Short mmCIF file of C-alpha atoms in Angstrom, two decimals:
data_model
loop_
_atom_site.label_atom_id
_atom_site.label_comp_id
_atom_site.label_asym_id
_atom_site.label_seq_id
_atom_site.Cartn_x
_atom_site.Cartn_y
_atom_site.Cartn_z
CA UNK A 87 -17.21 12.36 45.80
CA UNK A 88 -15.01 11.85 48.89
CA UNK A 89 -11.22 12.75 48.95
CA UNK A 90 -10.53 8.78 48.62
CA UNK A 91 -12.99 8.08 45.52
CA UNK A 92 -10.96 11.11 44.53
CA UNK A 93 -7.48 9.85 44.87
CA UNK A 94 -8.63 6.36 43.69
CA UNK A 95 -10.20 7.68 40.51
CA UNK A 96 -6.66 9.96 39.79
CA UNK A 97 -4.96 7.05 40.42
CA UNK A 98 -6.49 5.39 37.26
CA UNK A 99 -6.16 7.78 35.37
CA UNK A 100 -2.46 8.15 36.07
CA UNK A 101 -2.14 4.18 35.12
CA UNK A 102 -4.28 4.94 32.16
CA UNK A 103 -2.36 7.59 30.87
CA UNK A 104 1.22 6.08 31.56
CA UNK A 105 -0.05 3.10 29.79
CA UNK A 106 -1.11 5.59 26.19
CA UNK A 107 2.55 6.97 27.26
CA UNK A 108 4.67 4.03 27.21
CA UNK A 109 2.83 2.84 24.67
CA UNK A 110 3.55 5.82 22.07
CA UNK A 111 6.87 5.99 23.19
CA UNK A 112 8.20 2.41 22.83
CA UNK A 113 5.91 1.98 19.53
CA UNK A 114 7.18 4.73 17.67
CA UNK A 115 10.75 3.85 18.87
CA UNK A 116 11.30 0.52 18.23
CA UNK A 117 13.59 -0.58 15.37
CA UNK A 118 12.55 -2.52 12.91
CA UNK A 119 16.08 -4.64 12.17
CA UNK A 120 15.13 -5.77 16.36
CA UNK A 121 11.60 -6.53 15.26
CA UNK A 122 12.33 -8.78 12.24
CA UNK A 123 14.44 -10.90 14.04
CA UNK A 124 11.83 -11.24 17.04
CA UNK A 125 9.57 -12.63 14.14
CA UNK A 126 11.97 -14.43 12.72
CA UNK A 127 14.21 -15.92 15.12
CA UNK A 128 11.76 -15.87 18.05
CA UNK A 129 8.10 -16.37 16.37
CA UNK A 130 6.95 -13.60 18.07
CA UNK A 131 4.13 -12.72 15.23
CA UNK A 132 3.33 -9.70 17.87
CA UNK A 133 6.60 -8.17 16.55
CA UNK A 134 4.73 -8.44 12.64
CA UNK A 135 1.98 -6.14 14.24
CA UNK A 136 4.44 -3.38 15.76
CA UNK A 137 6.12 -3.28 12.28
CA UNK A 138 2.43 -3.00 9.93
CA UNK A 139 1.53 0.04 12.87
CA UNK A 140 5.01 1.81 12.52
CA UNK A 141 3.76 1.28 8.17
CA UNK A 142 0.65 3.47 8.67
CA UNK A 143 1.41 5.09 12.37
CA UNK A 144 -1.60 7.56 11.81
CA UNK A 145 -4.09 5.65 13.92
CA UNK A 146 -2.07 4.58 16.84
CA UNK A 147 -0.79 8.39 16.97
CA UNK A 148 -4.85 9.49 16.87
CA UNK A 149 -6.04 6.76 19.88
CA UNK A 150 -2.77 8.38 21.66
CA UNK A 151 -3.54 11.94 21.34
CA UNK A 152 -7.39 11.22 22.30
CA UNK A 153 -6.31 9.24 25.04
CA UNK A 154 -3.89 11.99 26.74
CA UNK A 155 -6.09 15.11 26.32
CA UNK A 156 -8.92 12.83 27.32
CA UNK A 157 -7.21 11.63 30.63
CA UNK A 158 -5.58 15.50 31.12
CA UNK A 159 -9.12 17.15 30.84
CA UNK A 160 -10.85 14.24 33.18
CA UNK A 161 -8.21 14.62 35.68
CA UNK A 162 -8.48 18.41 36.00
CA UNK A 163 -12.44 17.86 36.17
CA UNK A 164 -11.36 15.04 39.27
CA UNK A 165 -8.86 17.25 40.75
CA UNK A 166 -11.25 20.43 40.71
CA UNK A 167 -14.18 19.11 42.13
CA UNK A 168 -12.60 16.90 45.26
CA UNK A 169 -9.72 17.60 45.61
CA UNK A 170 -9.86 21.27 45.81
CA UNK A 171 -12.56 21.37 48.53
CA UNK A 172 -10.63 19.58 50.68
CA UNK A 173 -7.59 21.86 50.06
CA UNK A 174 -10.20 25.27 51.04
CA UNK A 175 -11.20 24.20 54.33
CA UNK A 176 -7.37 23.72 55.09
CA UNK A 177 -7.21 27.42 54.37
CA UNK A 178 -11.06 28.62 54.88
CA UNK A 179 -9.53 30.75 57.57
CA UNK A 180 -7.95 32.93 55.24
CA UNK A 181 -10.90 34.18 52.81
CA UNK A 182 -8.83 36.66 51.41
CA UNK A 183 -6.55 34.35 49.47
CA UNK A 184 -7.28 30.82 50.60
CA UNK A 185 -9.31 30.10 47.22
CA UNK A 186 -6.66 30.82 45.21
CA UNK A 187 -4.49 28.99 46.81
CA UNK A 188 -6.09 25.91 47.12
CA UNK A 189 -6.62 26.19 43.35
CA UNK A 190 -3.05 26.24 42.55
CA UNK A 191 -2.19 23.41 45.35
CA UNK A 192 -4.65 21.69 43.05
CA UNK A 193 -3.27 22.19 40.08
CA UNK A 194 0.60 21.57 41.47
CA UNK A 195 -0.46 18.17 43.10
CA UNK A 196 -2.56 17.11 39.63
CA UNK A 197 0.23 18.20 37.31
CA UNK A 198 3.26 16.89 39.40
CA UNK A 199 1.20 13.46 39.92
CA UNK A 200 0.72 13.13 36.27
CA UNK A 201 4.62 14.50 35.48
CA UNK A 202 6.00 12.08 37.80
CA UNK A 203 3.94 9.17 36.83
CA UNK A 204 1.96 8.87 33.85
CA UNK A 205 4.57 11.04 31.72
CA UNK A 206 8.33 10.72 32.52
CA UNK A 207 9.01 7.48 34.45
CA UNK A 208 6.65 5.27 31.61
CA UNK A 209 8.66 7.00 28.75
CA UNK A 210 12.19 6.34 30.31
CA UNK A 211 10.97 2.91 30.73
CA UNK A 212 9.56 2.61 27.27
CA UNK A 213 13.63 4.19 25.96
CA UNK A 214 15.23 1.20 27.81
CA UNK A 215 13.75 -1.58 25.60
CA UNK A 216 11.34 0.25 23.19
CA UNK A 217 11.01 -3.35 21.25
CA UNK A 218 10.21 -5.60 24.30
CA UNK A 219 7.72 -3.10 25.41
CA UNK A 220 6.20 -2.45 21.67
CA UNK A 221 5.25 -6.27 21.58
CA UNK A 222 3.35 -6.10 25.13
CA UNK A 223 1.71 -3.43 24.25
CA UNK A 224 0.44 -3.33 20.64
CA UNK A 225 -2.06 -5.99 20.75
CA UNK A 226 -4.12 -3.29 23.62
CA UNK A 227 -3.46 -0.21 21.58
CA UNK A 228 -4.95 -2.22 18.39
CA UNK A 229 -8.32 -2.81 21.06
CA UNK A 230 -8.30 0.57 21.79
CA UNK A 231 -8.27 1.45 18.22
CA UNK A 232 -10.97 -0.79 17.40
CA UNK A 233 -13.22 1.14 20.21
CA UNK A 234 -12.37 4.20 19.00
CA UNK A 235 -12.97 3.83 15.51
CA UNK A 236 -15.08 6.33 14.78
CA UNK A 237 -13.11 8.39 16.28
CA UNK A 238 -9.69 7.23 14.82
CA UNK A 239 -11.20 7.34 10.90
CA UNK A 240 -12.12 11.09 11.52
CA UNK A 241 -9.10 12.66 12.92
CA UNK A 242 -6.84 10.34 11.10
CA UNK A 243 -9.12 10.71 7.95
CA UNK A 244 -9.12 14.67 8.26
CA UNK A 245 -4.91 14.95 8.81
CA UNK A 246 -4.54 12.74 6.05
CA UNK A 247 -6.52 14.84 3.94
CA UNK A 248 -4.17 18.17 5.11
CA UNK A 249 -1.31 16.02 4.50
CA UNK A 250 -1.95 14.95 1.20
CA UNK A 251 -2.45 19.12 0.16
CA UNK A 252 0.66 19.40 1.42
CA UNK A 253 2.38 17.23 -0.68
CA UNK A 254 3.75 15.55 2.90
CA UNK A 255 4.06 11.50 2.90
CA UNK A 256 2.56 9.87 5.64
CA UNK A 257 4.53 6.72 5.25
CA UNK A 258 7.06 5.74 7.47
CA UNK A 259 10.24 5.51 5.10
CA UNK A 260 13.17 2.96 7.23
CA UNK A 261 16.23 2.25 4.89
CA UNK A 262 19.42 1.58 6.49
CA UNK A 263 22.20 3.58 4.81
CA UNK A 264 25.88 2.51 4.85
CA UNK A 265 26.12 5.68 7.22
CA UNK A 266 24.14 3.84 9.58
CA UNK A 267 25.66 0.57 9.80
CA UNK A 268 29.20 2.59 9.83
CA UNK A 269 27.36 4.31 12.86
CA UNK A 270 25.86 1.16 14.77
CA UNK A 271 29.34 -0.74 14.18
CA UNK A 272 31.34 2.53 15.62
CA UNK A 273 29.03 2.31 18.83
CA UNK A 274 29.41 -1.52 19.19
CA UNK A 275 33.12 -0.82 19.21
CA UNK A 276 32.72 1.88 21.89
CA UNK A 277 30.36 0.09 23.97
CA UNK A 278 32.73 -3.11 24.14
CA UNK A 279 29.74 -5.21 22.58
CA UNK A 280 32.47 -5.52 19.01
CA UNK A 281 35.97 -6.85 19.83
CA UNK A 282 38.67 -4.19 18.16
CA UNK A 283 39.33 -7.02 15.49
CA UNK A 284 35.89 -7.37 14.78
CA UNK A 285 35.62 -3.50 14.35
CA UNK A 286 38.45 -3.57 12.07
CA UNK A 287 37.40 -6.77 9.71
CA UNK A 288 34.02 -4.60 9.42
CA UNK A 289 35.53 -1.56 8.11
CA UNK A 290 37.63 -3.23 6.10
CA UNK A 291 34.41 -5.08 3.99
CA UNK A 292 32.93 -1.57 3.76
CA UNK A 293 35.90 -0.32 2.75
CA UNK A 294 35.82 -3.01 -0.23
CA UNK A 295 33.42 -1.03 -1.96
CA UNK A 296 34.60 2.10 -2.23
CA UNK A 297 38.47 1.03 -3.31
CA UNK A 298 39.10 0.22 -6.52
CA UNK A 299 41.88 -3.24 -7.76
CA UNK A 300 44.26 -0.61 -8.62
CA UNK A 301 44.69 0.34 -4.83
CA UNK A 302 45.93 -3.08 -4.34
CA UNK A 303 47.16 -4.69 -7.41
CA UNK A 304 51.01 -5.23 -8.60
CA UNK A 305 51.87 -2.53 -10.52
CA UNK A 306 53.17 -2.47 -13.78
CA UNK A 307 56.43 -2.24 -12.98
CA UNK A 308 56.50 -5.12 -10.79
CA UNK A 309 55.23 -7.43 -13.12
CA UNK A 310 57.21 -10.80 -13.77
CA UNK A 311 56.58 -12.43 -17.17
CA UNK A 312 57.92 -14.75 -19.72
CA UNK A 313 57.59 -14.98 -23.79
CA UNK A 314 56.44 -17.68 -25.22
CA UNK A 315 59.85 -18.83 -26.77
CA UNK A 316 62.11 -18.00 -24.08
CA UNK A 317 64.70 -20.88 -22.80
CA UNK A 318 64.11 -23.72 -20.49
CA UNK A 319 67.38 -21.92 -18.80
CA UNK A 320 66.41 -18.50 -18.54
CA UNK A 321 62.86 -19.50 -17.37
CA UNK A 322 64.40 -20.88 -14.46
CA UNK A 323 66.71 -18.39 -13.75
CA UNK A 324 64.32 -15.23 -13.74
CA UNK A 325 62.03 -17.91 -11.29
CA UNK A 326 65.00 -18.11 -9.04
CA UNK A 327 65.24 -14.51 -8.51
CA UNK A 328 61.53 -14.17 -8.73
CA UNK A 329 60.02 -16.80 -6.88
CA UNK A 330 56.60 -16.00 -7.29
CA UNK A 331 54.01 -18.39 -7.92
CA UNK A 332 52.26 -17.19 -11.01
CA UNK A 333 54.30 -15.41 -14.22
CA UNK A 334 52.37 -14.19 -16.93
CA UNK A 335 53.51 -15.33 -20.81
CA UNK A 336 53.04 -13.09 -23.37
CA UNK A 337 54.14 -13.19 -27.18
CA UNK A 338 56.43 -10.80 -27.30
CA UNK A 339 55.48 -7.60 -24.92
CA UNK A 340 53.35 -7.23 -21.92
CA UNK A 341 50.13 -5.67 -23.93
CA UNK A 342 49.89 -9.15 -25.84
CA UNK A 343 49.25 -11.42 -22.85
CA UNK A 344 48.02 -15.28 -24.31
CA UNK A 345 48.08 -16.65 -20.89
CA UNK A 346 49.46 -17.60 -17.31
CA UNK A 347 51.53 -20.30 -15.35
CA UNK A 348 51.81 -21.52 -12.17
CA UNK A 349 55.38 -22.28 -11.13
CA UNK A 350 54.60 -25.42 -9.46
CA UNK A 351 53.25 -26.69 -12.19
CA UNK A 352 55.85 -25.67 -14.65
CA UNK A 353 58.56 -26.89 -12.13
CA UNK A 354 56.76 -30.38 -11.85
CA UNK A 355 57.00 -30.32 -15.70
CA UNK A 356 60.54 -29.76 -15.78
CA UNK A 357 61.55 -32.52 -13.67
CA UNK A 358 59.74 -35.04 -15.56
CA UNK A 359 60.33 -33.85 -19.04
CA UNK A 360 63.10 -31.77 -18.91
CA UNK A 361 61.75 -29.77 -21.08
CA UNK A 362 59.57 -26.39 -21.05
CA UNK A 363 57.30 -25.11 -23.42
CA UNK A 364 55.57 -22.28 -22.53
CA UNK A 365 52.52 -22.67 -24.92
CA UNK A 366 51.51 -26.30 -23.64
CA UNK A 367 48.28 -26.39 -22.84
CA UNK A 368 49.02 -28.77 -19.62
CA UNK A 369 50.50 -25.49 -18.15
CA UNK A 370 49.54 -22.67 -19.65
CA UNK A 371 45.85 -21.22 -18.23
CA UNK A 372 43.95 -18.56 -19.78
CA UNK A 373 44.19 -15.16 -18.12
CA UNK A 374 41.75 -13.13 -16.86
CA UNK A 375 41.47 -9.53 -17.32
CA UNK A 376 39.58 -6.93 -15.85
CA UNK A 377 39.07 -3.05 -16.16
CA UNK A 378 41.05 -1.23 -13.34
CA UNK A 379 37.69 0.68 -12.08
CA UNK A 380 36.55 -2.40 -10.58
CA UNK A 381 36.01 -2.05 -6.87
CA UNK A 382 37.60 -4.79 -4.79
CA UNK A 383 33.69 -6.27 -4.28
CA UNK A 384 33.72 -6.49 -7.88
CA UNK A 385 37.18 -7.84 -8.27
CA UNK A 386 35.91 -11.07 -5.78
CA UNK A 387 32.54 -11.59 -7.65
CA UNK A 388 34.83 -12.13 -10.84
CA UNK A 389 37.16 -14.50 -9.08
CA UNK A 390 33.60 -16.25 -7.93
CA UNK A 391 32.32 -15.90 -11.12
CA UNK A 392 34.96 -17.53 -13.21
CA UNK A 393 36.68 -19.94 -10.47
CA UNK A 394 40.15 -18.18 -10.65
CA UNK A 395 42.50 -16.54 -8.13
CA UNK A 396 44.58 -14.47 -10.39
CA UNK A 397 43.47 -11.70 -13.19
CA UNK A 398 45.78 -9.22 -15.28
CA UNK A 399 44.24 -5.43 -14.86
CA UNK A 400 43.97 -3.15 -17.72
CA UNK A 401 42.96 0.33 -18.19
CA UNK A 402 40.78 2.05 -21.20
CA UNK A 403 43.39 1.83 -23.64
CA UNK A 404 43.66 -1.91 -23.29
CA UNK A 405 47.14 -1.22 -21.61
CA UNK A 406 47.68 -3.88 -18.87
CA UNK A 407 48.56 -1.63 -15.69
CA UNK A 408 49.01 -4.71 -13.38
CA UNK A 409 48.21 -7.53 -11.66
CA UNK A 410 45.88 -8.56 -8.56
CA UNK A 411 45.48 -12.39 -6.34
CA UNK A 412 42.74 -13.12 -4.35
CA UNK A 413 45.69 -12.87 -1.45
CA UNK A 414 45.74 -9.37 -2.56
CA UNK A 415 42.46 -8.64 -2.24
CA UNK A 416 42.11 -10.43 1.37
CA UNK A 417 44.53 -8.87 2.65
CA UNK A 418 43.01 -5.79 2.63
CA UNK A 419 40.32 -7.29 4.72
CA UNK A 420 42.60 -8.99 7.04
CA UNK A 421 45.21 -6.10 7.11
CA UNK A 422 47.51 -6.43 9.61
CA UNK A 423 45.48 -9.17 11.31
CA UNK A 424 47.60 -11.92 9.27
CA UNK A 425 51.18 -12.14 8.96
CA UNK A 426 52.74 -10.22 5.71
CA UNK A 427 56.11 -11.21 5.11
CA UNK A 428 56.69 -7.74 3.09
CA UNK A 429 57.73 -4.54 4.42
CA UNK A 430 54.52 -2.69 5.75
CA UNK A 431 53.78 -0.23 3.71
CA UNK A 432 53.73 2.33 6.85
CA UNK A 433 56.31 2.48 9.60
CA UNK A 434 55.95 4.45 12.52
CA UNK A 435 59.27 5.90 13.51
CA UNK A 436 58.77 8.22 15.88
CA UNK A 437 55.64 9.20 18.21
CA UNK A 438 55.23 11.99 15.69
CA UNK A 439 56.76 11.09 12.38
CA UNK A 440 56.14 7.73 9.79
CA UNK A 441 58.05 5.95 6.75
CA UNK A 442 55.40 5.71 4.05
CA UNK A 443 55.84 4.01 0.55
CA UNK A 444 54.31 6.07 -1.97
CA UNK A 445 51.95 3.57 -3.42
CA UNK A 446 50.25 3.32 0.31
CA UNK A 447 46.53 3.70 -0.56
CA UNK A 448 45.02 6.47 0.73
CA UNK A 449 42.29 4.51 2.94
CA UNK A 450 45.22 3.07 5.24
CA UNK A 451 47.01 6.44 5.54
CA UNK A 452 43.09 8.26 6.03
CA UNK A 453 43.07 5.26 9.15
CA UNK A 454 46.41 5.66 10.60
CA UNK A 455 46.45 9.45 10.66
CA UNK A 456 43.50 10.15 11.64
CA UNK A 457 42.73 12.58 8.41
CA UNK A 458 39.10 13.42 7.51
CA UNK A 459 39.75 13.12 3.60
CA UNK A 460 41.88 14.26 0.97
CA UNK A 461 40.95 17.07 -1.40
CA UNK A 462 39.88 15.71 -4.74
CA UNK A 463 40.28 12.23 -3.92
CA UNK A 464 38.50 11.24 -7.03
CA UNK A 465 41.21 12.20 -8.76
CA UNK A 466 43.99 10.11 -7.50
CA UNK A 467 44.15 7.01 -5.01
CA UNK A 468 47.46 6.74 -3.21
CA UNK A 469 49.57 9.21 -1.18
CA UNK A 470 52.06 9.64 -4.45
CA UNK A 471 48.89 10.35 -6.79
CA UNK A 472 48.18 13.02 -3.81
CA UNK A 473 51.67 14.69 -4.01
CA UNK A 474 51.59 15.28 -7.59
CA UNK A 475 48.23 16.52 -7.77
CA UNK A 476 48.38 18.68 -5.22
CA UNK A 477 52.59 19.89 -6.41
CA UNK A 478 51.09 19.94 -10.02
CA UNK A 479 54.21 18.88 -10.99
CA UNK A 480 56.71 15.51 -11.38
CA UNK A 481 57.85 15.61 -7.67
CA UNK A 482 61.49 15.58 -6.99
CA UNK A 483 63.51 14.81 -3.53
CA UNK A 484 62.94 17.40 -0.81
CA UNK A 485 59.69 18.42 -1.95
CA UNK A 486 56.85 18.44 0.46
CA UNK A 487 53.52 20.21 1.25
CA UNK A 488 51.21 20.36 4.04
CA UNK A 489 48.17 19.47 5.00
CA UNK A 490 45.50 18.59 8.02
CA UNK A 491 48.03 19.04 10.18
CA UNK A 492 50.82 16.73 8.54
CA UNK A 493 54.17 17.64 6.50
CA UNK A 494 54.40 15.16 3.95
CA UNK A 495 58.10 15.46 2.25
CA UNK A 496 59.34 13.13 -0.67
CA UNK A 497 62.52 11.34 0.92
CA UNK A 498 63.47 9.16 -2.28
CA UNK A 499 62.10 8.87 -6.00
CA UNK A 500 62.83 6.16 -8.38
CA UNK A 501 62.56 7.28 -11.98
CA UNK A 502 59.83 9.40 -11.57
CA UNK A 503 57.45 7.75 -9.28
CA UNK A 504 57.76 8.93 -6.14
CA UNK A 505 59.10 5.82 -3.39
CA UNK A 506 58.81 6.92 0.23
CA UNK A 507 57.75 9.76 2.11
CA UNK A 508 58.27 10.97 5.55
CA UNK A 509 55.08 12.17 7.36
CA UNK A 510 55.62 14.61 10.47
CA UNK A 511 52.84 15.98 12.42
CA UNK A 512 53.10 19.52 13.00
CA UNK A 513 52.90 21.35 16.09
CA UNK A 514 49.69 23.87 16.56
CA UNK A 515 50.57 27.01 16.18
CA UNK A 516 46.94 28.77 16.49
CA UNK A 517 47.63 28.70 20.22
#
């Protein structure tokens, strides 16, 4: 064999070899989300192939391995006997060491050739688009499996059998966490491909699973309501200085709620009739209720469920604790992306320093400063739950704490729920 069979022959074997390369590379590597929407969206039924190989990857991975260590071995047989001739009468004037040397030419020229070629510049074209490359090449490797059969069912067949007295599963496991799709949304966000809203409306859906109605609902406290018997006049004065569009009626206290009404429609009423009664069944709708461990997912599916907008929350001891909307519920989707006639919740005073009502949920605070979590979060869900678990006390003015990195100080307290807080980022002092 002449030095240009020699060359010629190496030269296949490079392209045969950067072909097993790419080939393991971009099958192994391409995501399966990509390739069931190739066969989906595209018709690409190669894509169905790539994903029943990635199932059962042992016999792809076997025609691989034979292939490279086939190639490898051939080549250094190629490279030995032609090349390395040539390379000796270069040196045959040095006898001492000119056989050694033309070995190790050999070998550098061989290895570099196959380096260059059939290893690194296949795979980093396999990385760019693993799927695009999977589909071109699957329906070769599958031939190449088929020739190689016997081959294939032995060494697959024998690590199977090592596997299995191991105790080791074979079979390719994919499920997307929530981790994931947090991650793959974060890097759309950094790599421009999700607009900043987009990013935010995305969290914010996530985010409906893990927060429970009672990090959004009307508390308590804030509750407007009527009993069944009160006066045409004083209905319509507490609406005045109430002006919301749903009051609850109860029969004489809050924990004996018989219903709800919507002020239009009790308004509309009164200018036709003059007269209001609260128990009518033209106005008065029956309430729903829900636990308050609902998550806000949960909290929509009921509103689905039983076509209403509005539901009274109670706790385990059947004591109503408030009230959520669907409005309520949106908004924590839509956040500050729609216009909120109320007082944010957080105000940014200074560069360093924020006004922050104590019922903020602990999500929007976790978002705005940055924090990694709260300790114990399970036990509590808004920045005043936070301050008296952590105080393990009934907080009072001038009280504060810190932590991550943050002063939190009670500024004003209403009764004994705490109202506002001022948040100041401390200076590092480790330096």
């Amino acid at each position: 064999m002449n030095i240009i069979e020699a060359l010629f022959l190496l030269l296949l074997l490079i392209i045969l070899s950067a072909f097993v390369s790419c080939s393991e590379l971009a099958l192994a590597s391409a995501r399966k989300i990509k390739l069931q929407v190739m066969s989906k969206e595209g018709g690409d039924v190669r894509a169905l192939d790539v994903l029943n190989m990635q199932q059962q990857p042992g016999s792809f991975i076997t025609v691989v391995q034979i292939g490279l260590n086939a190639v490898a071995i051939l080549a250094g047989i190629v490279g030995e006997a032609a090349i390395r001739p040539y390379f000796e009468r270069i040196f045959a004037g040095n006898s001492s060491w000119g056989s050694t040397l033309a070995s190790l030419l050999t070998f550098a020229v061989v290895t570099c050739s196959f380096i260059l070629f059939a290893d690194l510049m296949p795979k980093r074209f396999a990385m760019t688009n693993p799927e695009a490359v999977a589909v071109r090449v699957v329906r070769p490797m599958i031939f190449m499996i088929f020739i190689l059969k016997p081959f294939v069912w032995f060494f697959d067949g024998l690590a199977n059998a090592i596997f299995k007295m191991l105790h080791i599963s074979t079979i390719r496991q994919e499920q997307l966490t929530s981790e994931d799709i947090y991650a793959v949304v974060d890097a759309g966000a950094q790599a421009g491909v999700l607009k900043q809203q987009e990013h935010y409306l995305i969290e914010n859906i996530f985010d409906m699973q893990e927060r429970t109605v009672t990090s959004t609902m009307s508390t308590r406290e804030y509750i407007a309501y009527f009993d069944k018997n009160d006066s045409a006049e004083k209905i319509l004065e507490a609406m005045s200085e109430k002006p919301h569009n749903k009051f609850l009626v109860c029969d004489g206290d809050l924990e004996r709620v018989i219903g709800y009404i919507e002020s239009h429609t009790l308004l509309t009423l009164f200018i036709k009739e003059k007269e209001i009664r609260l128990t009518d069944k033209s106005v008065l709708r029956k309430a729903l209720f829900i636990p308050d461990t609902l998550t806000l997912y949960d909290v929509l599916e009921n509103f689905k469920t039983s076509g209403e907008d509005f539901a009274v929350v109670v706790n385990e001891y059947a004591l109503v604790v408030g009230v959520v909307t669907l409005k309520d519920v949106m908004s924590i989707v839509m956040g500050e992306l729609v216009n909120n006639e109320e007082e944010p919740q957080i105000i940014r005073r200074t560069k360093d320093t924020w006004l922050v009502d104590g019922a903020t949920p602990l999500e929007d605070l976790i978002r705005v400063l940055d924090i990694g979590e709260f300790p114990h979060s399970e036990n509590y869900e808004t920045i005043a739950g936070f301050m008296m678990y952590s105080l393990r006390k009934i907080p009072k003015r001038t009280d504060f704490l810190i932590y991550g990195g943050y002063k939190f100080e009670i500024i004003d307290t209403e009764n004994l729920k705490i109202d506002q807080l001022l948040v100041s980022k401390q200076e590092d002092t480790t330096q």
